[in-house]
Amino acid sequence: MKILIAEDELIMLKTIEYRLKKDGHTIMMTEDGREAIAKIDEFQPDLIITDIMMPFASGLEIIEAVTKRAGKKIPVIVLSAMGQENVVLEAFQLGAADYITKPFSPNELSVRVKRYAPPVVSGQPV
Amino acid sequence: MAKSTLFISLQFHYFGILGLILTFLVIMAILFTCIGIFVIYYKRAEFHKKNWKLSVSGIISECVFEEWNASSLSGFPAHLRSLFNKKHFRDFLINELVHTKKSLAGSSTDNLKNLYCGLQLQKDSYNKLQSKKWHIKAKGVEELGMMEQKQYCNEIIALANDENELVRNEAQCAVVSLYGFEGLSFFLKDITYPISCLQQIQLLYKLGGLQPSDWHPLQGWLQSANDSVVEFAVKLAALYNNYEVYDEVVTCLKNSSLQVKLTIIEYLKKAPREDAAEEIKQYYHYESKTFRISAIRALQYIGDEKHIPFIQYQLHDVDNDIRLQAAKSLLYLRPAVNSAAGYVQSDDAPQLEEMFPGITKEYAA
């Protein structure tokens, strides 16, 4: 599965990348929101994992951009330290598929990501 | 003579102004030079930090999932190994490890802790406790607490009653992080400084979800000479729905601190006891306006029909705020009802409507 990760903390970014690469996913990383939005069309990810607080464009703007986009619907998992109810609700209202608050377990993230893997038929992804 | 005197004084005047301008320019030059040196130093430090971050981020992210043989440093690139003797780099590394640990949960954090100990970074954190500067001390406490260094527990507990509030707060939070509910016993009985409202919220947040195995210390805390400890103990009892200490909590209504009394009212509002309302009423007439308003408000939740005459009596109080709260509580206990037949007023409604126009509709059921 192709996954786009948008996270401005380098160590978190690399930690998530390391874990998901071990699961065999193809990863594209970016440290700012504007670049993430630009990469959606270029990279055509199957899943996006994004933080909320990022430079230039927030995670909520990324969700909005994905929702308004024509074509394949891309699920977005929000991974953020902001666990306030209003932020979570807004993310879901904009169209987020899942919301994980920090501190989080990378192993738990890996399991959650697997839910969004495209179905496999005869050994090939659909 | 007069002309030469004037000329000399003009010259002095001229040189005086020139001197002032020169002095000003010299001072500005020194100031800008200092700013320039500071900016260069700052930029250089930021540049190093950025490079260090790029170098260590890969190591830390791998370490989260795999154990590193940190004690030998052999797993580290050569250019990083040489930096381990520099205090700035070690502090930077500690910051990154602590920050990463804060963002992660589960078994992945154990490897971070092992990396921290393997590199002997706990010694750097411990040395910060000896600093005379409060912010360095607090940083050291935070680091040792986050990295679960229980071997320094005694030193951290000693700082839970430090004269500096932020050092105290960090130490108290660290002890609770290390030992949970039992950690409160290590410092609550001894602290002489007040625990601020915000710190109490912090401690309750850190305790969230933990179940205490022993409630015995709570009774001691309720009798503390430190009013903020009493207040915190009542909040704990309310949070955990502990009504075994109901009698001890009610006794604390005699405490001189208004904040303690208001906290007790909140506890009594939740208490499944029929005499809770009576306990509040007992103290009503001796207390301040704030207590009375809070008490009348509490009666709307724990009072019943038999408290209505008492509340009605408060409608004659000289204070308008007390009268208003009494009106609200009365309408809560005996609301006017909007029914299909029309708006049915309670017996109190006309009087209350006269006192506070619009109130009956606002509080209609």
Coordinates of C-alpha atoms in Angstrom, one line a residue:
Chain A
M1 CA 0.0 0.0 0.0
K2 CA 1.2 3.5 -0.8
I3 CA 1.1 5.7 2.3
L4 CA 1.7 9.5 2.5
I5 CA 2.9 10.6 5.9
A6 CA 2.7 14.3 6.8
E7 CA 4.4 15.0 10.2
D8 CA 6.6 18.0 11.1
E9 CA 8.6 16.2 13.8
L10 CA 11.5 14.4 12.0
I11 CA 11.9 11.6 14.6
M12 CA 8.2 10.8 14.6
L13 CA 8.2 10.8 10.8
K14 CA 11.1 8.4 10.6
T15 CA 9.6 6.2 13.4
I16 CA 6.3 5.8 11.5
E17 CA 8.1 5.3 8.2
Y18 CA 10.4 2.6 9.8
R19 CA 7.4 0.8 11.3
L20 CA 5.3 0.9 8.2
K21 CA 8.1 0.0 5.8
K22 CA 8.6 -3.2 7.9
D23 CA 5.0 -4.0 7.0
G24 CA 5.9 -3.7 3.3
H25 CA 4.2 -0.4 2.6
T26 CA 5.6 2.2 0.2
I27 CA 6.1 5.5 2.1
M28 CA 6.3 9.1 1.0
M29 CA 7.2 11.5 3.7
T30 CA 6.7 15.2 4.0
E31 CA 7.2 17.7 6.8
D32 CA 4.7 20.4 5.9
G33 CA 1.1 20.5 5.0
R34 CA 1.3 22.4 1.8
E35 CA 3.8 20.0 0.3
A36 CA 1.6 17.1 1.5
I37 CA -1.4 18.5 -0.5
A38 CA 0.8 18.9 -3.5
K39 CA 2.1 15.3 -3.2
I40 CA -1.4 13.8 -3.1
D41 CA -1.9 14.0 -6.9
E42 CA 1.7 13.2 -7.6
F43 CA 2.1 10.2 -5.4
Q44 CA -1.6 8.9 -5.5
P45 CA -1.4 7.3 -2.0
D46 CA -3.8 4.7 -0.8
L47 CA -3.8 6.1 2.7
I48 CA -2.7 9.4 4.3
I49 CA -1.4 9.7 7.8
T50 CA -1.2 13.3 9.0
D51 CA -0.6 15.4 12.1
I52 CA -2.8 18.4 12.8
M53 CA -0.3 21.1 13.7
M54 CA 2.0 21.6 10.7
P55 CA 3.7 24.5 8.9
F56 CA 1.9 26.1 6.0
A57 CA -1.2 23.9 6.0
S58 CA -2.7 22.0 8.9
G59 CA -3.9 18.4 8.9
L60 CA -7.5 19.6 8.8
E61 CA -6.7 21.4 5.5
I62 CA -5.2 18.2 4.1
I63 CA -8.4 16.3 5.0
E64 CA -10.5 19.0 3.3
A65 CA -8.3 18.9 0.2
V66 CA -8.6 15.1 0.0
T67 CA -12.4 15.2 0.6
K68 CA -13.0 17.8 -2.2
R69 CA -10.7 16.0 -4.6
A70 CA -12.4 14.2 -7.4
G71 CA -11.4 10.6 -8.2
K72 CA -10.3 7.9 -5.8
K73 CA -11.3 8.5 -2.1
I74 CA -8.3 8.3 0.1
P75 CA -8.8 7.5 3.7
V76 CA -7.0 9.9 6.1
I77 CA -5.8 8.9 9.6
V78 CA -5.1 11.8 11.9
L79 CA -2.3 11.3 14.4
S80 CA -2.1 14.2 16.8
A81 CA -1.3 15.3 20.3
M82 CA -4.5 17.5 20.1
G83 CA -7.1 15.2 21.7
Q84 CA -9.7 17.9 22.4
E85 CA -13.2 16.9 21.5
N86 CA -13.8 19.8 19.2
V87 CA -10.7 19.1 17.1
V88 CA -11.5 15.4 16.9
L89 CA -15.1 16.1 15.9
E90 CA -14.0 18.6 13.3
A91 CA -11.6 16.1 11.8
F92 CA -14.3 13.5 11.5
Q93 CA -16.8 16.0 10.1
L94 CA -14.3 17.0 7.4
G95 CA -14.0 13.3 6.5
A96 CA -11.2 11.7 8.5
A97 CA -11.3 8.0 8.7
D98 CA -9.6 7.6 12.0
Y99 CA -8.1 9.7 14.8
I100 CA -5.2 8.6 17.0
T101 CA -4.0 10.8 19.8
K102 CA -0.4 10.9 21.0
P103 CA 1.2 9.3 22.8
F104 CA 0.5 6.4 20.5
S105 CA 1.9 2.9 19.9
P106 CA 3.5 2.4 16.5
N107 CA 2.4 -1.2 16.7
E108 CA -1.2 -0.1 17.1
L109 CA -0.8 2.3 14.2
S110 CA 0.5 -0.6 12.1
V111 CA -2.6 -2.7 12.9
R112 CA -5.0 0.2 12.2
V113 CA -3.3 0.9 8.8
K114 CA -3.8 -2.7 7.8
R115 CA -7.6 -2.1 7.9
Y116 CA -7.2 0.3 4.9
A117 CA -5.2 -2.1 2.8
P118 CA -6.9 -2.7 -0.5
P119 CA -8.4 -6.2 -0.8
V120 CA -6.2 -8.8 -2.4
V121 CA -7.5 -11.2 -5.0
S122 CA -5.5 -14.2 -6.2
G123 CA -2.4 -12.8 -4.6
Q124 CA -2.7 -9.4 -6.3
P125 CA -4.1 -6.2 -4.8
V126 CA -7.4 -5.1 -6.5
Chain B
M1 CA 36.0 89.6 27.6
A2 CA 32.3 88.9 27.5
K3 CA 32.6 87.9 23.8
S4 CA 35.6 85.5 24.5
T5 CA 33.7 83.9 27.4
L6 CA 30.7 83.5 25.2
F7 CA 32.9 82.0 22.5
I8 CA 34.5 79.6 24.9
S9 CA 31.1 78.5 26.3
L10 CA 29.8 78.0 22.8
Q11 CA 32.9 75.8 22.0
F12 CA 32.3 73.7 25.1
H13 CA 28.6 73.5 24.2
Y14 CA 29.6 72.4 20.7
F15 CA 32.1 69.8 21.9
G16 CA 29.7 68.6 24.5
I17 CA 27.0 67.8 21.9
L18 CA 29.6 66.2 19.7
G19 CA 30.8 64.1 22.6
L20 CA 27.3 63.0 23.4
I21 CA 26.7 62.0 19.7
L22 CA 30.0 60.2 19.6
T23 CA 29.2 58.4 22.9
F24 CA 25.8 57.4 21.6
L25 CA 27.3 56.1 18.3
V26 CA 29.9 54.1 20.2
I27 CA 27.3 52.6 22.5
M28 CA 25.1 51.7 19.4
A29 CA 28.1 50.2 17.7
I30 CA 28.9 48.0 20.7
L31 CA 25.2 47.0 21.0
F32 CA 25.0 46.1 17.3
T33 CA 28.2 44.2 17.6
C34 CA 26.9 42.2 20.6
I35 CA 23.6 41.5 18.7
G36 CA 25.6 40.4 15.6
I37 CA 27.8 38.1 17.7
F38 CA 24.7 36.7 19.4
V39 CA 22.9 36.1 16.1
I40 CA 26.0 34.4 14.6
Y41 CA 26.3 32.2 17.6
Y42 CA 22.6 31.4 17.6
K43 CA 22.6 30.6 13.9
R44 CA 25.6 28.4 14.3
A45 CA 24.0 26.6 17.3
E46 CA 20.8 26.1 15.2
F47 CA 22.8 24.8 12.3
H48 CA 24.6 22.3 14.5
K49 CA 21.3 21.2 16.1
K50 CA 19.7 20.7 12.7
N51 CA 22.6 18.5 11.6
W52 CA 22.5 16.6 14.9
K53 CA 18.8 16.1 14.4
L54 CA 19.3 14.7 11.0
S55 CA 22.0 12.4 12.3
V56 CA 20.2 11.1 15.5
S57 CA 16.7 10.9 14.1
G58 CA 17.4 7.7 12.2
I59 CA 19.1 6.1 15.2
I60 CA 16.3 7.0 17.6
S61 CA 13.6 5.8 15.2
E62 CA 15.3 2.5 14.7
C63 CA 16.0 2.2 18.4
V64 CA 12.2 2.4 19.1
F65 CA 11.8 -1.0 17.5
E66 CA 15.2 -2.7 18.0
E67 CA 17.5 -2.7 20.9
W68 CA 20.7 -0.8 20.4
N69 CA 23.9 -1.7 22.0
A70 CA 24.3 1.8 23.2
S71 CA 26.9 1.2 25.9
S72 CA 29.6 0.5 23.3
L73 CA 28.7 3.4 21.0
S74 CA 29.8 1.2 18.1
G75 CA 26.4 1.4 16.5
F76 CA 26.8 5.2 16.2
P77 CA 28.4 6.9 13.2
A78 CA 31.9 8.1 13.8
H79 CA 31.0 11.8 13.6
L80 CA 28.5 11.3 16.4
R81 CA 30.8 9.3 18.6
S82 CA 33.1 12.3 18.9
L83 CA 30.3 14.5 20.0
F84 CA 29.4 12.4 23.0
N85 CA 31.9 14.3 25.1
K86 CA 30.2 17.6 24.4
K87 CA 27.6 18.6 27.0
H88 CA 25.5 20.5 24.4
F89 CA 25.1 17.4 22.3
R90 CA 24.3 15.2 25.2
D91 CA 21.6 17.7 26.4
F92 CA 20.3 17.8 22.8
L93 CA 20.1 14.0 22.7
I94 CA 18.3 13.9 26.0
N95 CA 15.8 16.4 24.7
E96 CA 15.1 14.3 21.6
L97 CA 14.7 11.1 23.6
V98 CA 12.4 12.7 26.1
H99 CA 10.3 14.3 23.4
T100 CA 10.1 11.1 21.5
K101 CA 9.1 9.2 24.6
K102 CA 6.3 11.7 25.3
S103 CA 4.8 11.0 21.9
L104 CA 5.0 7.2 22.0
A105 CA 3.2 4.6 24.1
G106 CA 3.6 0.9 24.7
S107 CA 6.6 -1.4 24.5
S108 CA 8.4 0.8 22.0
T109 CA 9.3 3.2 24.8
D110 CA 11.3 0.6 26.7
N111 CA 14.0 0.7 24.1
L112 CA 14.2 4.5 24.3
K113 CA 14.7 4.1 28.1
N114 CA 17.4 1.5 27.5
L115 CA 19.2 3.8 25.0
Y116 CA 19.1 6.7 27.5
C117 CA 20.6 4.5 30.3
G118 CA 23.1 2.8 27.9
L119 CA 24.5 6.2 27.0
Q120 CA 24.7 7.1 30.7
L121 CA 22.5 10.2 30.0
Q122 CA 20.8 9.7 33.4
K123 CA 23.9 11.1 35.0
D124 CA 23.5 14.3 33.0
S125 CA 19.9 14.6 34.1
Y126 CA 20.9 13.9 37.7
N127 CA 23.6 16.6 37.6
K128 CA 20.9 19.1 36.7
L129 CA 19.2 18.5 40.0
Q130 CA 22.3 20.0 41.7
S131 CA 22.1 23.3 39.7
K132 CA 21.2 26.5 41.5
K133 CA 19.1 27.6 38.6
W134 CA 15.5 26.6 39.0
H135 CA 14.8 26.0 35.3
I136 CA 17.7 23.6 35.0
K137 CA 16.7 21.7 38.1
A138 CA 13.1 21.4 36.8
K139 CA 14.4 20.2 33.5
G140 CA 16.5 17.5 35.2
V141 CA 13.4 16.4 37.2
E142 CA 11.3 16.2 34.1
E143 CA 14.0 14.1 32.3
L144 CA 14.4 11.6 35.1
G145 CA 10.6 11.3 35.6
M146 CA 10.0 10.8 31.8
M147 CA 12.8 8.2 31.6
E148 CA 11.5 6.4 34.7
Q149 CA 14.7 6.6 36.7
K150 CA 13.4 5.4 40.0
Q151 CA 16.9 5.2 41.5
Y152 CA 16.7 9.0 41.9
C153 CA 13.3 8.9 43.6
N154 CA 14.6 10.2 46.9
E155 CA 16.2 13.3 45.3
I156 CA 13.0 14.0 43.3
I157 CA 10.8 13.6 46.4
A158 CA 13.0 16.1 48.2
L159 CA 12.3 18.6 45.5
A160 CA 8.5 18.1 45.8
N161 CA 8.7 20.8 48.5
D162 CA 11.2 23.0 46.8
E163 CA 10.8 26.8 47.3
N164 CA 10.4 27.2 43.5
E165 CA 6.9 26.4 42.4
L166 CA 7.9 25.1 39.0
V167 CA 10.5 22.7 40.5
R168 CA 7.9 21.5 43.0
N169 CA 5.3 20.9 40.3
E170 CA 7.7 19.0 38.1
A171 CA 8.9 16.9 41.1
Q172 CA 5.3 16.1 42.2
C173 CA 4.3 15.1 38.6
A174 CA 7.4 13.0 38.3
V175 CA 6.7 11.1 41.5
V176 CA 3.1 10.4 40.4
S177 CA 4.3 9.3 37.0
L178 CA 6.8 6.9 38.6
Y179 CA 4.6 5.5 41.4
G180 CA 1.0 6.4 40.5
F181 CA -1.4 6.9 43.3
E182 CA 1.1 5.6 45.9
G183 CA 3.4 8.4 44.8
L184 CA 1.1 10.9 46.5
S185 CA 1.9 9.5 49.9
F186 CA 5.6 10.4 49.4
F187 CA 5.0 14.1 49.4
L188 CA 1.5 15.1 50.3
K189 CA 2.0 14.6 54.0
D190 CA 5.1 16.8 54.1
I191 CA 4.6 19.7 51.7
T192 CA 4.3 23.1 53.3
Y193 CA 3.8 25.1 50.1
P194 CA 0.4 25.3 48.5
I195 CA -0.6 23.1 45.5
S196 CA -2.0 25.5 43.0
C197 CA -5.3 24.7 41.2
L198 CA -3.6 24.1 38.0
Q199 CA -1.1 21.7 39.6
Q200 CA -4.0 19.8 41.2
I201 CA -5.6 19.4 37.8
Q202 CA -2.2 18.2 36.5
L203 CA -1.9 15.6 39.2
L204 CA -5.5 14.4 38.8
Y205 CA -4.9 14.1 35.1
K206 CA -1.7 12.0 35.7
L207 CA -3.7 9.8 38.1
G208 CA -6.5 9.4 35.6
G209 CA -7.6 5.8 35.3
L210 CA -5.3 4.5 38.0
Q211 CA -7.0 2.7 40.8
P212 CA -5.6 3.2 44.3
S213 CA -4.9 0.0 46.3
D214 CA -5.0 1.8 49.7
W215 CA -7.2 4.7 50.7
H216 CA -5.8 5.0 54.2
P217 CA -3.6 8.0 53.5
L218 CA -6.6 10.0 52.3
Q219 CA -7.8 10.5 55.9
G220 CA -4.5 11.9 56.9
W221 CA -4.5 14.3 53.9
L222 CA -8.0 15.5 54.9
Q223 CA -6.6 16.6 58.2
S224 CA -3.5 18.3 56.8
A225 CA -2.5 21.8 58.0
N226 CA -2.0 22.7 54.3
D227 CA -5.4 23.8 53.0
S228 CA -4.5 23.0 49.4
V229 CA -3.7 19.4 50.4
V230 CA -7.1 19.1 52.1
E231 CA -8.7 20.6 48.9
F232 CA -6.8 18.1 46.7
A233 CA -7.8 15.2 49.0
V234 CA -11.5 16.1 48.7
K235 CA -11.1 16.3 44.9
L236 CA -9.6 12.9 44.9
A237 CA -12.4 11.5 47.0
A238 CA -14.9 13.0 44.6
L239 CA -13.0 11.8 41.5
Y240 CA -12.9 8.2 42.8
N241 CA -16.4 8.4 44.3
N242 CA -15.0 7.5 47.7
Y243 CA -17.8 8.0 50.2
E244 CA -16.2 6.0 53.0
V245 CA -14.5 9.2 54.0
Y246 CA -17.8 11.1 53.9
D247 CA -17.7 12.0 57.6
E248 CA -14.1 13.2 57.4
V249 CA -14.9 15.4 54.4
V250 CA -17.9 16.9 56.1
T251 CA -15.8 17.7 59.1
C252 CA -13.6 19.7 56.8
L253 CA -16.4 22.2 56.3
K254 CA -15.0 23.7 59.5
N255 CA -11.9 24.6 57.6
S256 CA -11.2 28.3 57.3
S257 CA -10.4 28.1 53.6
L258 CA -13.2 29.1 51.3
Q259 CA -11.7 27.0 48.4
V260 CA -11.8 23.9 50.6
K261 CA -15.5 24.5 51.5
L262 CA -16.5 25.0 47.9
T263 CA -14.7 21.8 46.9
I264 CA -16.6 20.0 49.7
I265 CA -19.9 21.3 48.3
E266 CA -19.0 19.8 44.9
Y267 CA -18.2 16.5 46.7
L268 CA -21.5 16.6 48.6
K269 CA -23.4 17.2 45.3
K270 CA -22.2 13.8 44.1
A271 CA -22.6 12.0 47.4
P272 CA -25.5 9.5 47.5
R273 CA -26.5 10.6 51.0
E274 CA -29.8 12.1 52.1
D275 CA -28.2 14.2 54.8
A276 CA -25.7 15.9 52.3
A277 CA -28.1 18.9 51.9
E278 CA -28.5 19.2 55.6
E279 CA -24.7 19.3 56.1
I280 CA -24.5 22.3 53.8
K281 CA -27.5 24.1 55.4
Q282 CA -25.9 23.7 58.8
Y283 CA -23.0 26.0 57.8
Y284 CA -24.9 28.3 55.6
H285 CA -25.6 31.2 57.9
Y286 CA -22.0 31.5 59.1
E287 CA -20.4 31.7 55.7
S288 CA -19.5 34.2 53.0
K289 CA -21.7 35.2 50.0
T290 CA -19.7 32.9 47.7
F291 CA -20.3 29.9 49.9
R292 CA -24.0 30.7 50.2
I293 CA -24.5 31.0 46.4
S294 CA -22.7 27.8 45.9
A295 CA -24.7 26.1 48.7
I296 CA -28.1 27.3 47.2
R297 CA -26.9 26.1 43.8
A298 CA -26.0 22.7 45.2
L299 CA -29.5 22.4 46.7
Q300 CA -31.0 22.3 43.3
Y301 CA -29.2 19.0 42.8
I302 CA -29.4 17.4 46.2
G303 CA -32.3 19.2 47.8
D304 CA -35.9 18.2 47.7
E305 CA -39.4 19.5 48.7
K306 CA -38.4 20.0 52.3
H307 CA -35.7 22.4 51.4
I308 CA -38.0 24.7 49.5
P309 CA -39.0 26.8 52.5
F310 CA -35.3 27.4 53.2
I311 CA -34.6 28.5 49.7
Q312 CA -37.8 30.6 49.6
Y313 CA -36.5 32.4 52.7
Q314 CA -33.3 33.4 50.8
L315 CA -35.5 35.3 48.3
H316 CA -35.6 38.0 51.0
D317 CA -31.8 38.2 51.3
V318 CA -30.3 41.7 51.0
D319 CA -27.9 40.5 48.2
N320 CA -29.4 40.4 44.7
D321 CA -27.0 37.6 43.6
I322 CA -28.2 35.3 46.4
R323 CA -31.9 36.1 45.6
L324 CA -31.3 35.3 42.0
Q325 CA -29.6 32.0 42.8
A326 CA -32.4 31.2 45.2
A327 CA -34.9 31.9 42.4
K328 CA -33.1 29.6 40.0
S329 CA -32.8 26.8 42.5
L330 CA -36.5 27.1 43.3
L331 CA -37.5 26.9 39.7
Y332 CA -35.2 23.9 39.3
L333 CA -36.8 22.1 42.2
R334 CA -40.3 23.1 41.3
P335 CA -40.3 24.1 37.7
A336 CA -43.1 25.8 35.8
V337 CA -44.3 23.3 33.2
N338 CA -44.9 23.9 29.5
S339 CA -47.7 21.5 28.7
A340 CA -50.1 20.9 25.9
A341 CA -52.8 22.8 27.8
G342 CA -50.5 25.8 28.0
Y343 CA -47.9 27.3 30.2
V344 CA -48.6 26.1 33.8
Q345 CA -46.9 28.2 36.4
S346 CA -45.6 26.9 39.7
D347 CA -46.8 28.6 43.0
D348 CA -43.6 30.6 43.2
A349 CA -43.8 31.8 39.6
P350 CA -45.6 35.1 40.0
Q351 CA -43.4 36.3 42.9
L352 CA -40.2 35.2 41.0
E353 CA -41.4 36.8 37.7
E354 CA -41.9 40.0 39.6
M355 CA -38.4 39.9 41.0
F356 CA -36.6 38.7 37.9
P357 CA -38.7 39.2 34.7
G358 CA -38.4 36.4 32.2
I359 CA -36.9 33.9 34.7
T360 CA -39.8 31.5 34.8
K361 CA -39.8 30.9 31.0
E362 CA -36.0 30.6 31.0
Y363 CA -36.2 27.8 33.6
A364 CA -39.4 26.2 32.5
A365 CA -39.2 22.4 32.1

